Each structure stands twice: as C-alpha cells, then as structure tokens.
C-alpha cells in the first residue's frame, strides 16, 4: 500500500507555531535533531506493508530520506486537492492500487509496527474509509498534558487519528462533502453539521454510540465507513500548538536517551562476555613408573 504524507501546511504570522517554523513548512520544524516529518518517514520506511511514500508540499531540496521509494508532489493549495493528486500519483505508480494511507506530517511518535497494524486491521474488511479514533483514557494515559479536543459519545470520549486508510474511489465521489468535512476536521460538531443538523443535535446531546455515528455518517455521505479504535495514542498525537510541540520534543528526547542507555548496557555486557578469560585446562598427571 502506498502512503501519502500531507506536508504542505505553512504557519502564517499569528499562527501559534509560526515562531517555530520561521515561515517554512510546519513539517520541517525540528524535533530532537530531525524535521518533524522525518520521524513519520522513518516509521513508514520501517513498515512491512508500505510500498511507496508520496510527500505532498515539499521537494527533494528538503533533504528528507526514507527506506521506501520517495516521491514528491508540490502543494496543490487545498487539502482535498493534495489528497486527490497523491492518489493519482499512487495509481500512476501502480494502476492496480485499491487503497492508500493518508498520513499527516505532524505525528512524529508513530512507529512502523503501528502502521502495519492499521493496514492489517483495515484490510480485514472491504470498506471505503477507515477512520482511526483514540479513546480519551488511552490518550491521557500516554500523554496526560496533551489537551486534545474530544468528541463525546454515549459510551466514550474520543479524538481522531492522523493516519487513515481510504479507497482510491474516495477521491472521485462526493468531493463537495469531503471538502467541507476536511475543512472542519478540527471541529467534530461542525463536521456533524455537514452530515446533517439532526446528526449535530444527536451528537451534541450524546445520543450516539461510535457505531451509530459511523453508520449515520456513512449513510449520509453514501460510503461504507469503519472506525478503527486505537489502543495506542501515538498515531493520534498531532502537533498543532506550542505545548504539544514541546511535549513531543521532551517525549522523543526521553525515548532516545532510554534507547542509548539500553544500547550502551548491552554493549558493555557483550564486551564483558568477550573479555572473560578462558580457564586453562589442567595438565594430565604423569603416570607413575613402577618399574
């Protein structure tokens, strides 16, 4: 499956992240010595299920690397146009592709095994859209100071993931609706209003279960959708505000320190085993001569 990485956002003056980007792409903001998007590319490169990676909004001049074939597409101006162009590039690479990953450039904590889990779990069925969600308790256990926005349902509170799977046909059907949904992606209530005011009312009064909301949205848009409930917070921990950026910087730096200590400890143990002297075998005793 090909992965489309959306990296075209550039914070403008007044945006909370502008002072960190200095007029450059948000995806290139530094986290522990790497551009934020590089951490995402590292995860996609480690994935066993990803074939090609298509980066939208950056160019080869950015100096990014990936273990998988890397392709660049210029920013098309709007999120939906970027996704449509990315899907077309994927079909150009392999016209038999049915599904693609849509990955945000601002989830630096994601890992390759998480990408594989999402693909494997999604491909258990044949739906049009697989939308990841993270329960509040999962997010706040892993990142207690993340201050995410949650949608309140009858049985849970949840936030959305920033890596999802779509069928390639999604970029040719219902484009007007998708434009509105993507434009309101940071506001679950506004998205509900796009689907229908009755949906907005039921969501606001917590009458929906997760499955009920998925069924209503799928029916209104005319697709087959499926919610993927994560038990990991990393795919849903995006960087939109300064405190979230600092949170991810501290978290990733801590992980790197732990990994370095573990590697040093393993190297020291291996060195001790190698340097351990081999006990000399005792010489055989000379037989007594009784003659």
Coordinates of N, CA and C in Angstrom, one line a residue, residues 31-34 39 111 248-263:
X31 N 12.5 18.4 15.7 CA 12.2 17.7 16.9 C 13.3 16.7 17.1
X32 N 14.1 16.9 18.2 CA 15.3 16.1 18.5 C 16.2 15.9 17.4
X33 N 16.5 17.0 16.7 CA 17.5 16.9 15.6 C 17.1 16.5 14.3
X34 N 15.8 16.3 14.1 CA 15.2 15.9 12.8 C 14.0 16.8 12.5
X39 N 10.5 11.9 11.2 CA 10.1 10.8 12.1 C 9.0 10.0 11.5
X111 N 5.2 4.7 14.9 CA 6.2 3.6 14.7 C 5.8 2.7 13.5
X248 N 6.1 16.7 22.5 CA 6.7 15.7 21.7 C 8.2 15.8 21.7
X249 N 8.8 17.0 21.8 CA 10.2 17.1 21.9 C 10.8 16.4 23.1
X250 N 10.1 16.7 24.3 CA 10.5 16.1 25.5 C 10.4 14.6 25.5
X251 N 9.2 14.1 24.9 CA 8.9 12.7 24.9 C 9.9 11.9 24.0
X252 N 10.2 12.4 22.8 CA 11.1 11.7 21.9 C 12.5 11.8 22.4
X253 N 12.9 12.9 23.0 CA 14.3 13.0 23.6 C 14.4 12.0 24.7
X254 N 13.4 11.8 25.5 CA 13.4 10.8 26.6 C 13.6 9.4 26.1
X255 N 12.8 9.1 25.0 CA 12.9 7.8 24.4 C 14.3 7.5 23.8
X256 N 14.9 8.6 23.2 CA 16.2 8.4 22.6 C 17.3 8.2 23.7
X257 N 17.1 8.8 24.8 CA 18.0 8.6 26.0 C 17.9 7.2 26.5
X258 N 16.7 6.7 26.6 CA 16.5 5.4 27.1 C 17.1 4.3 26.2
X259 N 16.9 4.6 24.9 CA 17.4 3.6 23.9 C 18.9 3.7 23.9
X260 N 19.5 4.8 24.1 CA 21.0 4.9 24.1 C 21.6 4.2 25.3
X261 N 20.9 4.4 26.5 CA 21.3 3.7 27.7 C 21.2 2.2 27.6
X262 N 20.1 1.7 27.0 CA 19.9 0.3 26.8 C 21.0 -0.3 25.8
X263 N 21.3 0.5 24.8 CA 22.3 0.0 23.8 C 23.7 0.0 24.5

